[in-house]
CSV table of C-alpha atoms and ligand atoms in Angstrom, one decimal:
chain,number,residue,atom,x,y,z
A,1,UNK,CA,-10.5,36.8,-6.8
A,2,UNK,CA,-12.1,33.9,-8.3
A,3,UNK,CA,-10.1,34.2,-11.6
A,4,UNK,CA,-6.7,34.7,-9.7
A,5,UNK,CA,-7.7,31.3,-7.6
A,6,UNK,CA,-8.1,29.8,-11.2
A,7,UNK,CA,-5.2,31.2,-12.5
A,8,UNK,CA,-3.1,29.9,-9.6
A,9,UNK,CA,-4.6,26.4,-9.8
A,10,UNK,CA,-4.0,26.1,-13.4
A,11,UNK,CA,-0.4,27.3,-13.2
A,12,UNK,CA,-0.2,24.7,-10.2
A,13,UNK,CA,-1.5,21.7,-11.9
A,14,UNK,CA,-0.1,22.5,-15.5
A,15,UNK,CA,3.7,21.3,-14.7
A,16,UNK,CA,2.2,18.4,-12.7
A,17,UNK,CA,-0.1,17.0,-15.4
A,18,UNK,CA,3.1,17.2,-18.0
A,19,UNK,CA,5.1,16.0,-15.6
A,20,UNK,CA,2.8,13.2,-14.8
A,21,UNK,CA,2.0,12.5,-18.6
A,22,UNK,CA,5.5,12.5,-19.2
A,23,UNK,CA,6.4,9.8,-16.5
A,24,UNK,CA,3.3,7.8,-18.0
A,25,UNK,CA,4.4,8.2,-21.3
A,26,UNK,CA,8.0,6.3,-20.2
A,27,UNK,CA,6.3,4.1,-18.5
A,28,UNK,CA,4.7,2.7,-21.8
A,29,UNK,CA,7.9,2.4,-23.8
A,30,UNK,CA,9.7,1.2,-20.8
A,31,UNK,CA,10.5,-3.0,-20.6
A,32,UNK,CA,10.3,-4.8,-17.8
A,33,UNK,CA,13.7,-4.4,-16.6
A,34,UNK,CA,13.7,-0.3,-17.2
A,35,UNK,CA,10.5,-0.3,-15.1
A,36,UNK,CA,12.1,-2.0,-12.7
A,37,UNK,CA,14.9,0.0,-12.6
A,38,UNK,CA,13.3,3.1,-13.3
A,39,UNK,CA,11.2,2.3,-9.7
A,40,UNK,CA,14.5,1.8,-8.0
A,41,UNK,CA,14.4,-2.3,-7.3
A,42,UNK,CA,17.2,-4.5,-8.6
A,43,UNK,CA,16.3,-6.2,-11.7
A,44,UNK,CA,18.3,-9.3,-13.5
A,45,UNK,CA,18.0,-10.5,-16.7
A,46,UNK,CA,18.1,-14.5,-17.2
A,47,UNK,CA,18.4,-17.2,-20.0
A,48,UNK,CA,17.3,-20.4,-20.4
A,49,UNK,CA,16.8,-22.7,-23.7
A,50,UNK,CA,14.4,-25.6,-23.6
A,51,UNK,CA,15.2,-28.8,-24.2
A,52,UNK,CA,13.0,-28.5,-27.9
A,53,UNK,CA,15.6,-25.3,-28.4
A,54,UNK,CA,13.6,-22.1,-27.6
A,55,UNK,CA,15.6,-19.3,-25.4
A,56,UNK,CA,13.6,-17.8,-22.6
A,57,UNK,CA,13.7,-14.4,-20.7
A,58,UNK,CA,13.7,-15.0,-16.7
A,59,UNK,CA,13.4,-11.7,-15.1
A,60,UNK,CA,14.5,-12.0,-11.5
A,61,UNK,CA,14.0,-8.9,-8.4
A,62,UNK,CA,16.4,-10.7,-5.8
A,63,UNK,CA,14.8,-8.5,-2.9
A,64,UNK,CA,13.7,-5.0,-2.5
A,65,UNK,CA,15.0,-1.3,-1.1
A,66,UNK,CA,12.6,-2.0,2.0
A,67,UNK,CA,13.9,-5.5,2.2
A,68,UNK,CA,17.7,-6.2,1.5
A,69,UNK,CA,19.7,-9.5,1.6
A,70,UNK,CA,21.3,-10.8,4.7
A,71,UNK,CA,24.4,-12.0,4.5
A,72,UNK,CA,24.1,-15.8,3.4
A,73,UNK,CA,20.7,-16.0,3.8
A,74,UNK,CA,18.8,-16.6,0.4
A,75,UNK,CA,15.3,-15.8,0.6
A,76,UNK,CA,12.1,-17.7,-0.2
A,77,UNK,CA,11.4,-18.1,-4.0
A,78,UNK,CA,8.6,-17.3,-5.7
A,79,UNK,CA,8.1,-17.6,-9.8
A,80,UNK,CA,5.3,-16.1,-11.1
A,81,UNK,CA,3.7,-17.1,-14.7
A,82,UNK,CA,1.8,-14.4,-17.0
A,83,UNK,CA,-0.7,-15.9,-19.1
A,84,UNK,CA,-2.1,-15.6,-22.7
A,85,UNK,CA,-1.0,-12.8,-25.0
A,86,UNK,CA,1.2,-11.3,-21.8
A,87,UNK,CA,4.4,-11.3,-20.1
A,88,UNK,CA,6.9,-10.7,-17.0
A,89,UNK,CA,5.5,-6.7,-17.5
A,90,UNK,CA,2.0,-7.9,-16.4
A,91,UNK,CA,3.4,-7.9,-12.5
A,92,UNK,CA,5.3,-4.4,-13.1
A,93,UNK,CA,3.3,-2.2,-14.8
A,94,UNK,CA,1.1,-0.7,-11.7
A,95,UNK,CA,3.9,0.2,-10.0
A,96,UNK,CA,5.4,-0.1,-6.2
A,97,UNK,CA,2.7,-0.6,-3.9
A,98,UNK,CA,0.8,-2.3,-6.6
A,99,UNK,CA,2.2,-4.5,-8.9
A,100,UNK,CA,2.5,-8.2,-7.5
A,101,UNK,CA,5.6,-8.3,-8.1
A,102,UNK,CA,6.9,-5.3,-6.1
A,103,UNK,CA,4.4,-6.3,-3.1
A,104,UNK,CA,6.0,-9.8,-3.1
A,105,UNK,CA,9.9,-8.3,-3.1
A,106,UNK,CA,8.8,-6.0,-0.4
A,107,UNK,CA,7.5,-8.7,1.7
A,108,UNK,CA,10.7,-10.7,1.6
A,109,UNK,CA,10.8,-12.8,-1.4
A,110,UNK,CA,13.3,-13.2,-3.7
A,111,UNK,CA,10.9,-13.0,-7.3
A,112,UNK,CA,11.2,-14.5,-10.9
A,113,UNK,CA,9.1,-14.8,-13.6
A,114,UNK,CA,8.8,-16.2,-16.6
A,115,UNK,CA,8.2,-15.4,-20.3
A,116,UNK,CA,6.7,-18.0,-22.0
A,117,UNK,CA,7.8,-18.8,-25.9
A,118,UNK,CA,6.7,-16.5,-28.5
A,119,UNK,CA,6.2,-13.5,-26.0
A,120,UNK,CA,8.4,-10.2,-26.2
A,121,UNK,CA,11.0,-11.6,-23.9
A,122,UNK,CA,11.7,-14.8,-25.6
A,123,UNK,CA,11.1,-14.6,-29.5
A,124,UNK,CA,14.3,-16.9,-29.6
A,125,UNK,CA,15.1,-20.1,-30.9
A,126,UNK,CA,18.2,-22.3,-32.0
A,127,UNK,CA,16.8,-22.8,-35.2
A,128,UNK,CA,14.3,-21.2,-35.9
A,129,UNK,CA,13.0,-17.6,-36.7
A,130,UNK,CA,9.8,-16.2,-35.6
A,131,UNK,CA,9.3,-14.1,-38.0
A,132,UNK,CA,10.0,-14.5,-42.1
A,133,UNK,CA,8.2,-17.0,-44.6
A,134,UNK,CA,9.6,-19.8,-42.6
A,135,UNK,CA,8.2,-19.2,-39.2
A,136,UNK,CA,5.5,-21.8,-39.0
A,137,UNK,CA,8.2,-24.0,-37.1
A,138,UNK,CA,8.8,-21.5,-34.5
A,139,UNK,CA,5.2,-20.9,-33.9
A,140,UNK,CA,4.2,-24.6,-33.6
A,141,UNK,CA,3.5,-25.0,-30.3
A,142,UNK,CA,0.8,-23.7,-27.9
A,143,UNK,CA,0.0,-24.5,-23.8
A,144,UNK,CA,0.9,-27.6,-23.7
A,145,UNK,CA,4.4,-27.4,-24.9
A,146,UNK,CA,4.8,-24.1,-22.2
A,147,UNK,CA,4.0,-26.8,-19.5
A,148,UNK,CA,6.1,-29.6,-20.8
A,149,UNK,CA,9.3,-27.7,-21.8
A,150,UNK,CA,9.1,-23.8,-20.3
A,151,UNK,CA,8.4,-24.5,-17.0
A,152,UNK,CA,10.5,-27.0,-16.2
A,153,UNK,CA,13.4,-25.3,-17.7
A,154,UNK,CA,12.6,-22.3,-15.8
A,155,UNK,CA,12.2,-23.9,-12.5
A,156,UNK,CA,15.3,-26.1,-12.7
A,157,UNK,CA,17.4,-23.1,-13.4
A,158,UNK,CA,15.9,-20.8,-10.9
A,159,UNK,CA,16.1,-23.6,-8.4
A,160,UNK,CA,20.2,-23.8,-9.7
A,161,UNK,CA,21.1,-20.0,-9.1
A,162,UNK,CA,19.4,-19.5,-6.1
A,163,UNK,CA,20.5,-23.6,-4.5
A,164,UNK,CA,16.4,-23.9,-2.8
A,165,UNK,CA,14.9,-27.7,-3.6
A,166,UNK,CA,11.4,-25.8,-3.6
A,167,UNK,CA,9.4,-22.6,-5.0
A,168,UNK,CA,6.2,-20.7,-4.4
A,169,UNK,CA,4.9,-20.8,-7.9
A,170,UNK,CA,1.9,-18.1,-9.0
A,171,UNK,CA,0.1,-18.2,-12.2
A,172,UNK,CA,-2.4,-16.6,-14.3
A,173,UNK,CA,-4.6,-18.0,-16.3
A,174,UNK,CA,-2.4,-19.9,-18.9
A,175,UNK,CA,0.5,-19.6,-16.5
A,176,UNK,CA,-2.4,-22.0,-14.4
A,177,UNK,CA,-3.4,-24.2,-17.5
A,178,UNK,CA,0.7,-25.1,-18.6
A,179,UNK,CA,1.1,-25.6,-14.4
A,180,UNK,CA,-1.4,-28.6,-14.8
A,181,UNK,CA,0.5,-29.6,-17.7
A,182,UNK,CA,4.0,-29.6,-16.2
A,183,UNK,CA,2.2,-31.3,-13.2
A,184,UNK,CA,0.5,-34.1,-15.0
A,185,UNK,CA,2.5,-34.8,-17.5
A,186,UNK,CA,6.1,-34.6,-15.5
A,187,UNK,CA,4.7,-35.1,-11.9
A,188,UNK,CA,8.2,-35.2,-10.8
A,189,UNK,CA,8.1,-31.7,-10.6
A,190,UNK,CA,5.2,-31.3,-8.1
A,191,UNK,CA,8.1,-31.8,-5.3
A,192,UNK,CA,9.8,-28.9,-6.3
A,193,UNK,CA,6.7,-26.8,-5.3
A,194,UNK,CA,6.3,-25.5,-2.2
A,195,UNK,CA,2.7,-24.5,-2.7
A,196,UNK,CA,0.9,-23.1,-5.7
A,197,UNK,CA,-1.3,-20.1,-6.2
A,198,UNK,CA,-4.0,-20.2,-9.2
A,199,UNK,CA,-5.0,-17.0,-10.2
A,200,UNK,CA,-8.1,-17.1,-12.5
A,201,UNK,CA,-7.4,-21.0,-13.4
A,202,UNK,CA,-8.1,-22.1,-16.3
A,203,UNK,CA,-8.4,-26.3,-17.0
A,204,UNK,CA,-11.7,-26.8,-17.8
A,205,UNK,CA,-13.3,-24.1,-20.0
A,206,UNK,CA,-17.1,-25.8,-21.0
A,207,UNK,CA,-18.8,-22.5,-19.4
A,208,UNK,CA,-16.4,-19.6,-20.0
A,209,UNK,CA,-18.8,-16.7,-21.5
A,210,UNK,CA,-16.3,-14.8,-23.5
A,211,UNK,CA,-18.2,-13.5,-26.6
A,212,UNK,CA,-14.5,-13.9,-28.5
A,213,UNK,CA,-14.1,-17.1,-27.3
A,214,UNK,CA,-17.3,-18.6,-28.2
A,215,UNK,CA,-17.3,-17.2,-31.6
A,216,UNK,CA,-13.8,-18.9,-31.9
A,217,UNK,CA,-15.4,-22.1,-30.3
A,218,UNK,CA,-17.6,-21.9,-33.0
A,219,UNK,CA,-15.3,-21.6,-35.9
A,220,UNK,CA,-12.7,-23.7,-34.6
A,221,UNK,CA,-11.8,-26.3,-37.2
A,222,UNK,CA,-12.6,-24.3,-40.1
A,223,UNK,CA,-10.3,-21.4,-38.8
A,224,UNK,CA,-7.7,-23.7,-38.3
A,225,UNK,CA,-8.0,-25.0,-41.8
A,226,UNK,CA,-7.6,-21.3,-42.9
A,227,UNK,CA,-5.0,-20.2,-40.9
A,228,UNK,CA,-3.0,-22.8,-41.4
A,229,UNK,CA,-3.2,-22.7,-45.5
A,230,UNK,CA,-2.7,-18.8,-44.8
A,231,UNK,CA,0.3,-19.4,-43.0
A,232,UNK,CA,-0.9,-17.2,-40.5
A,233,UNK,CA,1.1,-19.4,-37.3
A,234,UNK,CA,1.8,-16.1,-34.9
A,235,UNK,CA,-1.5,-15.0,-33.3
A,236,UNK,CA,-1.0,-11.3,-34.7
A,237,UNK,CA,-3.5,-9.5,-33.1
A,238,UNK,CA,-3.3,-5.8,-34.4
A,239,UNK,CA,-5.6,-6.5,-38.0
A,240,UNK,CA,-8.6,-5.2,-39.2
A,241,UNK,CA,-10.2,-8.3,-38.3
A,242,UNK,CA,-9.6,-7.2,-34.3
A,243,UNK,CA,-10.7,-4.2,-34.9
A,244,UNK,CA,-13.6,-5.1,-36.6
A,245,UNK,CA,-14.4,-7.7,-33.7
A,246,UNK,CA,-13.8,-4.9,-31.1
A,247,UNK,CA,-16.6,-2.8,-33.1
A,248,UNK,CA,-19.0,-5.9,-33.5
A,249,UNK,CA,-18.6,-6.6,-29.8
A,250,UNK,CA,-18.1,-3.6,-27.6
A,251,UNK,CA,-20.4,-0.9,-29.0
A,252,UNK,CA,-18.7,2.2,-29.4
A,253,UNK,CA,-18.3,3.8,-26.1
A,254,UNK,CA,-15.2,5.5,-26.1
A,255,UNK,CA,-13.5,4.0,-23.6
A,256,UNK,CA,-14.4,0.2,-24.4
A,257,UNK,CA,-13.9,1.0,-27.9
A,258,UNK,CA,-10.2,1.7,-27.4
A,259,UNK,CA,-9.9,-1.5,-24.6
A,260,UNK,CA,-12.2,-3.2,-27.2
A,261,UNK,CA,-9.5,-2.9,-30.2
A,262,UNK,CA,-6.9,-4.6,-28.2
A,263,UNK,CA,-7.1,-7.8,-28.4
A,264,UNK,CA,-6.8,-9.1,-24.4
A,265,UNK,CA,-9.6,-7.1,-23.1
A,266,UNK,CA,-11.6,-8.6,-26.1
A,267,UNK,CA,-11.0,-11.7,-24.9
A,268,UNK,CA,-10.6,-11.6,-20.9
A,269,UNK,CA,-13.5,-8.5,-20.5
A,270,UNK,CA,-13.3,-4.8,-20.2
A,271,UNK,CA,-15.5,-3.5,-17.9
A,272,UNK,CA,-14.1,-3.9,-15.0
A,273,UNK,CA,-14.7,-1.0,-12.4
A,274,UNK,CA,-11.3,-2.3,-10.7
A,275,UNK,CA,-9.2,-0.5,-13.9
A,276,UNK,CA,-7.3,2.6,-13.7
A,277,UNK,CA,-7.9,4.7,-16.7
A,278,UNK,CA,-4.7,6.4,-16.2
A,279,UNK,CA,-2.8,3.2,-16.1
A,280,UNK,CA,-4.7,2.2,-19.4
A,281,UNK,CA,-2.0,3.6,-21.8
A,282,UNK,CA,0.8,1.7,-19.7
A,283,UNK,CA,-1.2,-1.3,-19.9
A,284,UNK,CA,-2.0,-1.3,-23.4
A,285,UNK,CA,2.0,-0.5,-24.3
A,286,UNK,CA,3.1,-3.6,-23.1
A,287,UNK,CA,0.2,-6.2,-24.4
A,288,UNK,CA,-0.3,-7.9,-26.1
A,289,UNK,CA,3.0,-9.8,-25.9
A,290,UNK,CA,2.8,-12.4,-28.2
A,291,UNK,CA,1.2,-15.8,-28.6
A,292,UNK,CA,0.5,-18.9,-31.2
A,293,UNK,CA,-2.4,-19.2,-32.7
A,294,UNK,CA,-2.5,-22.7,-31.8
A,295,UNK,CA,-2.5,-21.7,-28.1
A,296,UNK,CA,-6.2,-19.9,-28.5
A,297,UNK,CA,-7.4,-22.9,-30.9
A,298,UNK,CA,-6.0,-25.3,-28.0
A,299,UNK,CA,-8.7,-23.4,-25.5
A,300,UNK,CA,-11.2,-23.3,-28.2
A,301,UNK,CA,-10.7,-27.2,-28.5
A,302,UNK,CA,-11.5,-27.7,-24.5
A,303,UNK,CA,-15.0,-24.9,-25.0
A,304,UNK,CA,-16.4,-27.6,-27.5
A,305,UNK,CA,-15.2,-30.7,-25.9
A,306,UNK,CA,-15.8,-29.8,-22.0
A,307,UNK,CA,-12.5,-31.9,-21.8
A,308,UNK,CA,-9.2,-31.0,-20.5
A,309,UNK,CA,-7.2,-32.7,-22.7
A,310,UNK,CA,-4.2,-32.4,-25.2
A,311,UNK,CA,-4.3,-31.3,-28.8
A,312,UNK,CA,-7.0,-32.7,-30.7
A,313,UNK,CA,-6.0,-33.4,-34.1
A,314,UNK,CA,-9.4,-35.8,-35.0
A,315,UNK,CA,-8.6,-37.6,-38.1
A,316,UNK,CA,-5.1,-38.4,-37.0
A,317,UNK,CA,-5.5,-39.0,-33.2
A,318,UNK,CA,-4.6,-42.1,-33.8
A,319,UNK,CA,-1.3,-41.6,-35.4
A,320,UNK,CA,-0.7,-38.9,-32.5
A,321,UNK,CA,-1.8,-40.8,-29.8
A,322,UNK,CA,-2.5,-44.4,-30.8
A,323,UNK,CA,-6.5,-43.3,-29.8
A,324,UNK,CA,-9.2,-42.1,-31.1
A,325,UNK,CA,-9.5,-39.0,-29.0
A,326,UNK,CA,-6.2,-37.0,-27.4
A,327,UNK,CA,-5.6,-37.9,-23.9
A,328,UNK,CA,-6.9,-36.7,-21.0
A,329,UNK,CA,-4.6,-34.2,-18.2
A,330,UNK,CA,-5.0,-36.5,-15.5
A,331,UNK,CA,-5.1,-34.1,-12.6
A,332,UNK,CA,-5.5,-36.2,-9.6
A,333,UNK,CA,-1.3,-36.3,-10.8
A,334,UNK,CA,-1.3,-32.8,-9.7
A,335,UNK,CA,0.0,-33.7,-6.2
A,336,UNK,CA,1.5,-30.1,-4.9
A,337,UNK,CA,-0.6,-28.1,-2.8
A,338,UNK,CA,-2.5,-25.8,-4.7
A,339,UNK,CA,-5.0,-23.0,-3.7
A,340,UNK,CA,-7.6,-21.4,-6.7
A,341,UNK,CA,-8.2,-17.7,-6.8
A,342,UNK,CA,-10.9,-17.2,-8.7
A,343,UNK,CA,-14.2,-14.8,-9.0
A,344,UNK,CA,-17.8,-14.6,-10.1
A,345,UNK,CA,-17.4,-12.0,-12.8
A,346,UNK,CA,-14.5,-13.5,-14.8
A,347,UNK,CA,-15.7,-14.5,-18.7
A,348,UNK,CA,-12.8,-16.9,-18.9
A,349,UNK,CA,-12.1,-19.0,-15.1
A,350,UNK,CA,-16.5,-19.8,-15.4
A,351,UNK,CA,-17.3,-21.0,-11.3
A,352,UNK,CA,-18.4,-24.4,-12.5
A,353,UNK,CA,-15.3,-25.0,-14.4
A,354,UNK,CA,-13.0,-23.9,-11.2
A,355,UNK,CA,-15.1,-26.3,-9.1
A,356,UNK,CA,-14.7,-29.1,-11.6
A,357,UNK,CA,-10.7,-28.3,-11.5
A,358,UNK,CA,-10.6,-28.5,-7.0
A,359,UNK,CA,-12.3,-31.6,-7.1
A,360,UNK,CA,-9.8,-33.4,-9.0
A,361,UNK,CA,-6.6,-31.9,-7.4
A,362,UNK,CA,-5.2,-33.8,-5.6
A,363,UNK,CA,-4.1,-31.8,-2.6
A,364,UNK,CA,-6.4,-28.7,-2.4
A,365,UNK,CA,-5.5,-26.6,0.2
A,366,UNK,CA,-8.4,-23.8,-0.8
A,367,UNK,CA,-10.5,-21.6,-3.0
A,368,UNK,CA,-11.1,-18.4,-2.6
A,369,UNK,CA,-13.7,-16.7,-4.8
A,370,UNK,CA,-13.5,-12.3,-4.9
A,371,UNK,CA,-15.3,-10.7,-2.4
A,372,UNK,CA,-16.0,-8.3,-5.0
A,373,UNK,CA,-18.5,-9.5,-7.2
A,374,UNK,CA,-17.8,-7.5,-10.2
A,375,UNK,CA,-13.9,-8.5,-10.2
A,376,UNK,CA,-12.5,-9.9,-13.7
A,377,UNK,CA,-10.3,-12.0,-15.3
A,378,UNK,CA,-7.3,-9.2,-16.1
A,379,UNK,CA,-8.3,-7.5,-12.4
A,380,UNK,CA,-5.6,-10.2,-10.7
A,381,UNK,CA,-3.3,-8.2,-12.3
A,382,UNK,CA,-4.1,-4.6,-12.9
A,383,UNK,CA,-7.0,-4.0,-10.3
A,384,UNK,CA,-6.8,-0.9,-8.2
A,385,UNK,CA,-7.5,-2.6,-5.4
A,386,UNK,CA,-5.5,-6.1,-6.4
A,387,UNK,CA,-3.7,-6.5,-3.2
A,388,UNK,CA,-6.4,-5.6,-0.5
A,389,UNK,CA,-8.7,-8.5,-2.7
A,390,UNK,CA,-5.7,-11.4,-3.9
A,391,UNK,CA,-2.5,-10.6,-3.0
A,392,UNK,CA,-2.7,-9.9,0.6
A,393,UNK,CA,-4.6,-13.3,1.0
A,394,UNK,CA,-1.4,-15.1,-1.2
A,395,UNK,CA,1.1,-13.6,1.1
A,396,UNK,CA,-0.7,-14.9,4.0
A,397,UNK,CA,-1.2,-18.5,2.6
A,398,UNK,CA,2.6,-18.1,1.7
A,399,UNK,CA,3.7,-17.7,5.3
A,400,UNK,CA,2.1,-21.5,5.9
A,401,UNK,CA,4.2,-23.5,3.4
B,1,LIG,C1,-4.3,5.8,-11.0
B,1,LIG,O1,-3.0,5.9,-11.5
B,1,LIG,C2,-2.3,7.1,-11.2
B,1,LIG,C3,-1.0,7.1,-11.9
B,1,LIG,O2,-0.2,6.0,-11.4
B,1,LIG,C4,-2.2,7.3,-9.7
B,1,LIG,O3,-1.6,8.6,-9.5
B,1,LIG,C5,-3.6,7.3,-9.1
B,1,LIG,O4,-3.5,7.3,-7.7
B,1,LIG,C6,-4.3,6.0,-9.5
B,1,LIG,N1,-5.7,6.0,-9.0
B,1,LIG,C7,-6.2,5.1,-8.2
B,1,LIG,C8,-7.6,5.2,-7.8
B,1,LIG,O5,-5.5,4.2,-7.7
């Protein structure tokens, strides 16, 4: 009997495991809007050039099959910003039910996000190319400019289309750090947010414990000498170097190892007991999306200096800046209420950097570390249990503002 039960189970489970590898497998090649699609939500494709000429990707899901529009009635907006080396896919990839983006849709919001310059969705420019012997101009930018020209671009137009003075606005990591720059350095913009949501926040970064970040830290200046004589301008993360850094620092378990060689779990942690091995391939297939080098030096800047400050360029601050060192992010400017989600186990968003950050806000309106100790810096977007431990405690914030 025993090998007939087998026999039965195996032919049972055979056509679902292709079938399930298969829908995997399309998953990974999928872009954000054919995930979207694919899941059956309305997705909508917008532009937007900066004023300093880049052309960004807005991906918009106006509502959802379990919530449709009303008749004249435009629903709350929410934007949601991906951070370093990601994009608009971050809030997809897991799926209905699990992606932040779906549960937010679902729940009655009209969503957009944003694709910062130099990512997948918005390699475009006026001028100039991103790729080619003459790409350094394209690639000169990093956080600060994502803040000061991205986001305000973004946010005027989605305020535009959808005729709202205000917007929920949700970011990750970097999409936190250019929030504090649009903030401080255009405060105007602080009233056209209804309340903000910080997920892993990242200003201050003095006592982050990422081993690639603090060999970076380390190297800074001379690596920027290098990079910039080797033209290298595009943080291109698929070398031998990366993989030789993913050997160095991981070990070789197999797993890590093949989380290890890509380059965001290098940086941001990859042993996180909230990651679905079966979403890994998915995950991996859409990241990394694309970032300056200037962007990691930037954070590699604020590890040495404990400062949250602009670009340091040291001999010629005072050419920049008329001073000696850059200037400081003043964010008492950041006047828009602002909650931090943020946990004990996340190399990058370091407890006593957060805490620095909420005491110099200037309208706080709460911080909430993970109940789950082990939680991580990539977990906000990818953990199996993401809304039960964020997302359900964002919606409910929401529902005040
Ligand atoms: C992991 O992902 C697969 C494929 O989406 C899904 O079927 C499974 O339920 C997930 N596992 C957990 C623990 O969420």
């Amino acid at each position: 009997m025993a090998p007939y039960a087998a026999f039965l189970l195996l032919g049972l489970l055979a056509p679902a495991a292709v079938l399930a590898s298969w829908d995997i497998d399309e998953d990974v090649r999928l872009d954000t809007i054919g995930l979207l699609t694919k899941y059956g939500y309305p997705a909508e494709v917008h532009e937007v050039t900066t004023d300093d000429g880049y052309i960004l990707s807005l991906h918009r899901v106006p509502y959802s099959p379990v919530s449709p529009l009303q008749e004249g009635k435009q629903k709350p907006v929410v934007f949601l910003q991906h951070g370093l080396l990601c994009s608009s896919a971050d809030w997809v990839v897991m799926g209905p039910g699990a992606g932040f983006v779906y549960i937010l849709a679902d729940a009655g919001y009209d969503v957009w996000m944003g694709n910062a310059r130099g990512n997948t969705y918005s390699r475009r420019h006026i001028k100039y190319k991103p790729n080619g012997l003459f790409n350094s101009k394209f690639w000169n930018f990093d956080w600060h400019e994502v803040g000061l020209y991205d986001l305000p671009a973004s946010i005027d137009y989605v305020l535009e289309q959808t005729g709202e003075e205000k917007l929920f606005y949700a970011g990750h990591s970097m999409g936190t750090t250019a929030f504090w720059v649009m903030t401080t350095q255009r405060p105007e913009y602080n009233d056209k947010i209804r309340a903000m949501f910080a997920l892993a926040p990242i200003a201050y970064m003095g006592y982050m414990t990422s081993p690639f970040f603090q060999l970076l830290s380390l190297a800074n200046k001379p690596l920027e000498f290098l990079l910039n004589i080797m033209g290298v301008n595009e943080f291109l993360p698929n070398n031998e170097l990366m993989t030789l850094g993913g050997k160095l620092l991981c070990q070789d378990k197999a797993l890590t190892q093949f989380m290890c060689e890509n380059v965001l779990f290098l940086i941001a942690g990859y042993d996180s007991e909230e990651l679905n091995s079966t979403m890994l391939p998915v995950i991996l297939g859409h990241t990394p999306a694309g970032a300056s080098t200037n962007e990691l030096l930037h954070y590699a800047q604020e590890i040495v200096s404990f400062k949250f400050r602009q670009w340091d360029y040291t001999a010629t601050n005072l050419f920049h800046y008329g001073s000696l060192t850059p200037p400081k992010y003043k964010l008492s400017k950041v006047t828009a209420p602002v909650a931090l989600f943020y946990s004990g186990n996340d190399w990058l968003a370091a407890i006593k950097d957060v805490d620095k950050l909420y005491s110099e806000i200037s309208n706080p309106i709460g911080k909430f570390k993970n109940s789950h100790s082990k939680f991580n810096h990539l977990d906000y977007l990818w953990a199996i249990r993401a809304k039960e431990l964020v997302y359900d405690q964002v919606l409910s914030l929401m529902t005040r503002y």
